[in-house]
Coordinates of C-alpha atoms and ligand atoms in Angstrom, one line a residue:
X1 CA 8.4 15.0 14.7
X2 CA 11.5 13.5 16.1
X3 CA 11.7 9.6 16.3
X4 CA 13.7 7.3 18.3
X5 CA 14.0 4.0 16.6
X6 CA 14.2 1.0 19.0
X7 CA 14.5 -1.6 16.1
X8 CA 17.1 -4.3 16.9
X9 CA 18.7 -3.2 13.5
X10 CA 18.9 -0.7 11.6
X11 CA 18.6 1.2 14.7
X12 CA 18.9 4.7 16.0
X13 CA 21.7 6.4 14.9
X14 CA 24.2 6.9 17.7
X15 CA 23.7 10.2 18.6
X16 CA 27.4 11.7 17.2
X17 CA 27.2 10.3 13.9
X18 CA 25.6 13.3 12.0
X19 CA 28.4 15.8 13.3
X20 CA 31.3 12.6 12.1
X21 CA 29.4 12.6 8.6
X22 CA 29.7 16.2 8.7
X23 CA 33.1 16.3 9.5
X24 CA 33.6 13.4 6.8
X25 CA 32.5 15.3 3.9
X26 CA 34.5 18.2 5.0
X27 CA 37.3 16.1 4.8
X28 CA 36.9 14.6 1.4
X29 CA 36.9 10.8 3.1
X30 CA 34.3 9.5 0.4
X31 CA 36.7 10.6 -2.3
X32 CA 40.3 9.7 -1.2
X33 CA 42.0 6.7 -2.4
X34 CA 41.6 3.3 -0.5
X35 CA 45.6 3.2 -1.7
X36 CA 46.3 6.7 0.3
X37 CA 47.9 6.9 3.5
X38 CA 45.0 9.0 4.4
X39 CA 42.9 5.5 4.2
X40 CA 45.7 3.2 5.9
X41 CA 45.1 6.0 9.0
X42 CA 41.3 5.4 8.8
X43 CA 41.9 1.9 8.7
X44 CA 44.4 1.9 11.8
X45 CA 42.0 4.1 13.5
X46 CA 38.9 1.7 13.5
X47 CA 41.2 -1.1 13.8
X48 CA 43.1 -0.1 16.9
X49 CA 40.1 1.2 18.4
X50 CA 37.9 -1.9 17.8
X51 CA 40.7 -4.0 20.0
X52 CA 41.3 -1.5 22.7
X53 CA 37.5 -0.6 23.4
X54 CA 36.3 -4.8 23.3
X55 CA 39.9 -5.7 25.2
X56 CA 41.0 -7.9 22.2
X57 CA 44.9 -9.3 22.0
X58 CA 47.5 -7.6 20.2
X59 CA 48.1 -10.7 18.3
X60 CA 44.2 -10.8 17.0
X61 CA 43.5 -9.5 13.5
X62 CA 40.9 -7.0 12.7
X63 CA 38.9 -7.7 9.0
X64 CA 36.4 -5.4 7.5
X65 CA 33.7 -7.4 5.5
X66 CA 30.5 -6.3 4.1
X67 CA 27.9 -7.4 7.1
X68 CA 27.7 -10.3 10.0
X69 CA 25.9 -12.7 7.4
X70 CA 28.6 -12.7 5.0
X71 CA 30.9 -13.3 8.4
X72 CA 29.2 -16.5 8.5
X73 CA 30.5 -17.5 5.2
X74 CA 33.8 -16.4 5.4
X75 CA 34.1 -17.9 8.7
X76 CA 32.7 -21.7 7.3
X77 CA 35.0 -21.1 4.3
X78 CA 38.4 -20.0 6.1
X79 CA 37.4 -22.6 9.4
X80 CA 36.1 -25.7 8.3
X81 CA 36.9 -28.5 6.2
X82 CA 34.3 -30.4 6.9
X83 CA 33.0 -30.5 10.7
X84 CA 31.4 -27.4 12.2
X85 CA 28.8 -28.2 15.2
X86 CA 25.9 -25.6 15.4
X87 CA 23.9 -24.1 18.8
X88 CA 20.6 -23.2 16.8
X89 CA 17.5 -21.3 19.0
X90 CA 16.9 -18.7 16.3
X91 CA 16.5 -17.7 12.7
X92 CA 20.2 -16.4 13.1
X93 CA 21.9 -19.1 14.4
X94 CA 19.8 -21.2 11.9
X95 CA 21.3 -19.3 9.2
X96 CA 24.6 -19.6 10.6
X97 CA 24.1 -23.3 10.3
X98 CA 22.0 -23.5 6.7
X99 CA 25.4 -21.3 5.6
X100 CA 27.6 -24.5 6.4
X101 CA 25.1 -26.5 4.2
X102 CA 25.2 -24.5 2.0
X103 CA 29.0 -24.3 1.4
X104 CA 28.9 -28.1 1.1
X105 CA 30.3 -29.0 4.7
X106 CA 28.9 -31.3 7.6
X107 CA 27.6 -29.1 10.2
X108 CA 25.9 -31.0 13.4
X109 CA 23.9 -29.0 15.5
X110 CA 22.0 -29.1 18.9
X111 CA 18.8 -27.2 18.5
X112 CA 16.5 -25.9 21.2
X113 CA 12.8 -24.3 20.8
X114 CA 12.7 -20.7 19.9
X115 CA 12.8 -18.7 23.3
X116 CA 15.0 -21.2 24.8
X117 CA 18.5 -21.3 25.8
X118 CA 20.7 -24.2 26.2
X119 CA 21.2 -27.0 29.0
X120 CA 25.3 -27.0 28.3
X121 CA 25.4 -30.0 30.5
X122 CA 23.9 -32.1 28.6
X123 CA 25.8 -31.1 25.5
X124 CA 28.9 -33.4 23.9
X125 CA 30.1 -32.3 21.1
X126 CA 31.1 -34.6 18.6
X127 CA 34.8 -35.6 18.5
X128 CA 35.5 -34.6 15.1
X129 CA 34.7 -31.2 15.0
X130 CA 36.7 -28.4 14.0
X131 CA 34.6 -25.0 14.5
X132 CA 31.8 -24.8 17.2
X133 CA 29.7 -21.8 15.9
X134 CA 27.5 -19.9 18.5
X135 CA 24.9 -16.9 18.4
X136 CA 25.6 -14.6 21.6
X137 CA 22.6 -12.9 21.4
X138 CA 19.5 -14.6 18.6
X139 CA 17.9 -11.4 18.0
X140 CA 15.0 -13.4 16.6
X141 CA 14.1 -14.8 19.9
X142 CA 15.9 -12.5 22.5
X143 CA 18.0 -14.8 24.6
X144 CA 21.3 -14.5 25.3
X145 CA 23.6 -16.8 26.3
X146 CA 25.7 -16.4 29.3
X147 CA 29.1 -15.9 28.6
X148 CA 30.8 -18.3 31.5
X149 CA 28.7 -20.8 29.3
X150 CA 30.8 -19.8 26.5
X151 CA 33.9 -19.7 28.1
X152 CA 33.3 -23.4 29.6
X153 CA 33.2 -24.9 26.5
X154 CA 36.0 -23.2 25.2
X155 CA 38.2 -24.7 28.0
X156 CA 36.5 -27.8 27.3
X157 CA 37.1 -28.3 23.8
X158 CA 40.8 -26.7 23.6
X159 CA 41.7 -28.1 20.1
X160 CA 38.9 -26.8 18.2
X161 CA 38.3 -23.4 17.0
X162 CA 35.1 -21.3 18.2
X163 CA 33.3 -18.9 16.6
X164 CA 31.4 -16.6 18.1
X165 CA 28.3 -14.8 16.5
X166 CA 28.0 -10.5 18.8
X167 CA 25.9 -8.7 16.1
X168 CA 23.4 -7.5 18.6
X169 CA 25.2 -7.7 21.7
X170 CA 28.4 -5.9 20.6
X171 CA 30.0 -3.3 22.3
X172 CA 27.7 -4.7 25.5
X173 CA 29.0 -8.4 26.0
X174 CA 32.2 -8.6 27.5
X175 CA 34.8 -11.7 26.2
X176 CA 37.5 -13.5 26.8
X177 CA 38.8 -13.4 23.5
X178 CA 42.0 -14.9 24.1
X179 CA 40.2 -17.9 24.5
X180 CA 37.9 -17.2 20.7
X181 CA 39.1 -17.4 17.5
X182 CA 36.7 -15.8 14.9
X183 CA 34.3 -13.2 16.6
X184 CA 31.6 -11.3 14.4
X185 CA 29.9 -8.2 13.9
X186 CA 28.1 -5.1 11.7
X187 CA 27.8 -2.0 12.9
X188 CA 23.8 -1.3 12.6
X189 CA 22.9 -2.3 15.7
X190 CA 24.9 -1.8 19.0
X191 CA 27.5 0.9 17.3
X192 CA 24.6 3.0 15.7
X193 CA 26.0 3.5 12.4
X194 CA 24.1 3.0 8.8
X195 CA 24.5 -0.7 7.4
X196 CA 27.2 -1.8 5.1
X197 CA 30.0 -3.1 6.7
X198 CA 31.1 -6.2 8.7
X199 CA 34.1 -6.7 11.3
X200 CA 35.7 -10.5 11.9
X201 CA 38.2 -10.4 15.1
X202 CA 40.8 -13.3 13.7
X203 CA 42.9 -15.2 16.0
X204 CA 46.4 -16.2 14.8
X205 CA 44.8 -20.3 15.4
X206 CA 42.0 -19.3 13.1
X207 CA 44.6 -18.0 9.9
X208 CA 46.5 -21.3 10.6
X209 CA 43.2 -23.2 10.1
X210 CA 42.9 -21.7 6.8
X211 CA 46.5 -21.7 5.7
X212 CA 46.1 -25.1 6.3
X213 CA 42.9 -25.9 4.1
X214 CA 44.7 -24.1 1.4
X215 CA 47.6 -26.6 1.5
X216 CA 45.0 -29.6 1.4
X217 CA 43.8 -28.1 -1.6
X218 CA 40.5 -27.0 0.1
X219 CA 38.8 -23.4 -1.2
X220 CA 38.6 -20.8 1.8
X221 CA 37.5 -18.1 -0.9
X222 CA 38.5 -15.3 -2.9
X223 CA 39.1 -11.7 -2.0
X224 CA 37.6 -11.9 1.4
X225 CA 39.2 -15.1 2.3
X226 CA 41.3 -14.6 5.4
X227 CA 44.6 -15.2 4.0
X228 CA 43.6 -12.3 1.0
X229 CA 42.1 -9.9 4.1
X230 CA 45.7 -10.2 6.0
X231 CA 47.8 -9.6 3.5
X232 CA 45.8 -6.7 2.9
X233 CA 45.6 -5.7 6.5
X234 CA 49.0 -6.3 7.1
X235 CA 49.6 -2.7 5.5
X236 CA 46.1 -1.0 7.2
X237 CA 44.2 -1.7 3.9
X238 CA 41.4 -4.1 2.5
X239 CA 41.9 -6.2 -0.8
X240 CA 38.8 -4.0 -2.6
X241 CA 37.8 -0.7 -2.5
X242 CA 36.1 -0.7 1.1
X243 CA 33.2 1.3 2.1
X244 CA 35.7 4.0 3.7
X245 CA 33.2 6.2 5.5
X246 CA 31.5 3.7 7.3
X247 CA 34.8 2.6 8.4
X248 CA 36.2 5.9 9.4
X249 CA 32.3 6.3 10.8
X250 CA 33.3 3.2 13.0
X251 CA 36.6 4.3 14.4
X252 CA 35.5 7.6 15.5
X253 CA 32.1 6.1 17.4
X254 CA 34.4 4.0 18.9
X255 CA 36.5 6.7 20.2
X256 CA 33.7 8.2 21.6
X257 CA 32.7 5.1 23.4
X258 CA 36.2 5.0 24.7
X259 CA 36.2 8.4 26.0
X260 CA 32.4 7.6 27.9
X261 CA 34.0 4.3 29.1
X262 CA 33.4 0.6 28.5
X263 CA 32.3 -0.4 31.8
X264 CA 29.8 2.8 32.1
X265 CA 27.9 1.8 28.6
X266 CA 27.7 -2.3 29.8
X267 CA 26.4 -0.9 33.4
X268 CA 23.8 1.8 31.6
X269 CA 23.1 -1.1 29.3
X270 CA 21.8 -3.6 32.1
X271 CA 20.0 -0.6 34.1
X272 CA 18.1 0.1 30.8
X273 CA 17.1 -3.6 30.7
X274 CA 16.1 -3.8 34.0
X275 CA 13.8 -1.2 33.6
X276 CA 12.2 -2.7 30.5
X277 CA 12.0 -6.3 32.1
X278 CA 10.6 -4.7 35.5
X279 CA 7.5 -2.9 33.5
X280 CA 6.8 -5.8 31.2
X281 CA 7.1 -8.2 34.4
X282 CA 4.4 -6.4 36.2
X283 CA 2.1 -5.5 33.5
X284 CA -1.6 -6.5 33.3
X285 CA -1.6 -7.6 29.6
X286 CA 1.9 -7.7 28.1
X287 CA 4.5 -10.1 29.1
X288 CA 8.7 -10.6 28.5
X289 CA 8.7 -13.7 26.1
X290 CA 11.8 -15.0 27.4
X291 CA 11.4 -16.7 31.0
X292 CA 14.3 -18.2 32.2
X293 CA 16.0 -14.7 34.0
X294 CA 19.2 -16.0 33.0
X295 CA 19.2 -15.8 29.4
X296 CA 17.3 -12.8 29.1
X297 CA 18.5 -10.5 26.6
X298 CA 20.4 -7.1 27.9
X299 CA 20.2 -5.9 24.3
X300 CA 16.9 -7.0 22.4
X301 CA 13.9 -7.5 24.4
X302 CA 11.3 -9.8 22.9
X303 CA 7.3 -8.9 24.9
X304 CA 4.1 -11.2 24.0
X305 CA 1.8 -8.1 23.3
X306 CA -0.8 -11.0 21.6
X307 CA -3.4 -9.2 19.2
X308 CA -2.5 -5.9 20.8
X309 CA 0.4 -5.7 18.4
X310 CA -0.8 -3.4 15.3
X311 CA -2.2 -1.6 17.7
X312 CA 0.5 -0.7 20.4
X313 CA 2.5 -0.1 17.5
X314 CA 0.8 2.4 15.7
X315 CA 0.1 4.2 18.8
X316 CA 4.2 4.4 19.7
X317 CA 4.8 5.7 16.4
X318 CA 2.5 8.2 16.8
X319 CA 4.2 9.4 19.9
X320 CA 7.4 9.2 18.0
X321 CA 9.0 5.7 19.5
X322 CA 9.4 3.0 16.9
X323 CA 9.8 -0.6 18.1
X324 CA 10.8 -3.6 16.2
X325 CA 7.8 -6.4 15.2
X326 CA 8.3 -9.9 16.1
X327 CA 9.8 -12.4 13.9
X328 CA 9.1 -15.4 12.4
X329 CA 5.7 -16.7 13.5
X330 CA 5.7 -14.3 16.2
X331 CA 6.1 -11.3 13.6
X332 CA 2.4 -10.2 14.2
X333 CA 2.3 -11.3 18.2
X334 CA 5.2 -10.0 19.6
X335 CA 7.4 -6.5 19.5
X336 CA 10.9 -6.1 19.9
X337 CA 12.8 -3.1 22.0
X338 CA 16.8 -2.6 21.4
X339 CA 18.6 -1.4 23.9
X340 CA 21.5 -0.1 22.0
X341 CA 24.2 2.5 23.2
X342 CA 22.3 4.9 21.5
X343 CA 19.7 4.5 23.6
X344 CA 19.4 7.3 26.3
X345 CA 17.8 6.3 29.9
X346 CA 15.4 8.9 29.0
X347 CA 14.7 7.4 25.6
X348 CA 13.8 4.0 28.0
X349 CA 11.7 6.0 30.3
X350 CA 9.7 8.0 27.7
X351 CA 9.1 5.0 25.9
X352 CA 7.6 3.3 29.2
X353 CA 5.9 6.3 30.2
X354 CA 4.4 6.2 26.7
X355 CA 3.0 2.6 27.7
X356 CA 1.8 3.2 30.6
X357 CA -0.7 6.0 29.6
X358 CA -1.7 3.8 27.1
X359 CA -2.9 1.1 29.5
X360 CA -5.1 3.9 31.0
Ligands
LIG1 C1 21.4 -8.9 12.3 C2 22.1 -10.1 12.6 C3 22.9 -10.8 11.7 C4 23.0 -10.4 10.3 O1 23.8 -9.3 10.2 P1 23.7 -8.5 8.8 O2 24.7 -7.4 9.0 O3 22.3 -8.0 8.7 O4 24.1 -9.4 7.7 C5 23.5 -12.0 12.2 N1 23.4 -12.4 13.4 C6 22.7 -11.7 14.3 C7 22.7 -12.3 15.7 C8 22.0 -10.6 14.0 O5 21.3 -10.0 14.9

């Protein structure tokens, strides 16, 4: 039977991607050099049509990393000396965070209760710090964070860098990233590809940052440290050998996003939600988990289905519609719907339909 997987990553595979692999393996990609001018296209190709499709700056640099969590590190390593200041509401943004630990540095954060969003107005961020590191969307917890929020505190706080966590509400949110300077995401959720690789959007501010840690002597890294990634990407390639047909996977979704149109995915994207949000609003038993309106997810939503879980579940897989478990403590009491691209309004609708039958 065919299944449509609503899991907020891996997810369903957007729906060109077979006929692209097809085409791939036709055309040797797996197999050329990562030295070739065959690969340097590819690399352009993605590249180019990362920055026109999200509206990104000429002047912004494009990496290609292995996945958004070891974006995290590279961005601690190539950002901070010693000051980054954390918004935590998830097991994402916590990890963002515990990375910065990890890497020896001071990270301060402000952390509010899983399910919660942030009061910004009650926020200072301390004087000292370099990066402020944010989660657009904490697919643990399904809230997402306005972007005017986001864009506030970047006029705010206009000598220090801000990083910006999109993993699973990339191609959907739509920023100003003229006023960003590391942005993050992989391509198994929103784009619809298989997992394995990880895209960094750079801002000239950001390479300074790390140019200058290197001349205080500070470590930004190895291969993948920006500096390394630049010179690399300065001639379309990537220090290591790269997983080249993801990437070439990446710029030709992307094209086809293009060609369907930016605004017309973000608008199909909040219909779908809306939807979703409507049914679980009204229904007898099952309820959104997030309550404030405002930061609602467009692209993971989080439902309190209580002890009905196992059950509602199995019963959608049956029918063919896999949804994501909760996580954390609310693995067993919650589910999880993406609403990805990939996601058809009919795919929304059949999976509603499915639930409502079920509460017959
Ligand atoms: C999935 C996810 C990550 C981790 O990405 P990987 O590619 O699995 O390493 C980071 N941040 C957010 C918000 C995510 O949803």
């Amino acid at each position: 039977m065919k299944k449509i997987f609503f899991t907020p990553g891996p997810s369903q595979l957007y729906p060109s991607v077979p006929l692209h692999i097809k085409n791939a393996l036709k055309e040797n990609i797996a197999s050329i050099s990562h030295r070739s001018k065959k690969f340097e296209e590819i690399f352009f190709h993605a590249s180019s049509g990362i920055k026109k499709l999200l509206n990104i700056p000429e002047s912004y640099h494009i990496f290609f990393v292995s996945s958004g969590t070891e974006a995290m590190e590279r961005v601690i390593q190539n950002c901070v000396e010693n000051n980054s200041y954390h918004f935590v509401n998830g097991s994402f943004s916590n990890r963002f965070f515990e990375t910065a630990k990890e890497l020896g540095k001071k990270p301060q954060k402000v952390e509010v209760s899983f399910g919660e969003g942030f009061d910004f107005k009650k926020i200072n961020i301390p004087p000292e710090t370099e990066l402020i590191c944010l989660t657009h969307n904490e697919t643990s917890s399904g809230v997402m964070t306005p972007v005017a929020e986001i864009t506030k505190l970047s006029k705010t706080n206009p000598n220090k860098l801000i990083a910006v966590d999109i993993v699973s509400s990339v191609p959907f949110v739509d920023l100003d990233y003229s006023l960003l300077d590391v942005v993050f995401f992989s391509v198994q959720k929103g784009f619809g590809l298989p997992a394995g690789l990880g895209v960094l959007i750079v801002s000239p501010r950001a390479i300074k940052k790390s140019q200058q840690l290197v001349n205080k002597g500070v470590s930004i890294g190895s291969y993948h440290s920006f500096l390394s990634l630049l010179q690399f990407a300065e001639k379309n390639q990537t220090p290591e050998t790269p997983p080249v047909l993801e990437m070439y996977l990446l710029g030709k979704i992307i094209a086809d996003m293009i060609t369907i149109g930016i605004e017309k995915i973000r608008n199909q994207t909040e219909q779908k939600a809306k939807l979703i949000y409507n049914f679980f609003d009204s229904h007898s038993l099952f309820s959104p988990f997030v309550n404030d309106i405002q930061t609602r997810s467009q692209t993971v939503i989080t439902v309190n289905v209580d002890t009905k879980q196992q059950e509602i579940r199995k019963y959608l897989e049956q029918k063919g519609y896999i949804v994501g478990t909760g996580y954390g403590k609310y693995k067993e009491t919650q589910i999880r719907i993406a609403n990805f691209p990939t996601h058809s309004l009919s795919d929304i609708k059949g999976l509603i339909t499915k639930l409502k039958t079920k509460g017959k």
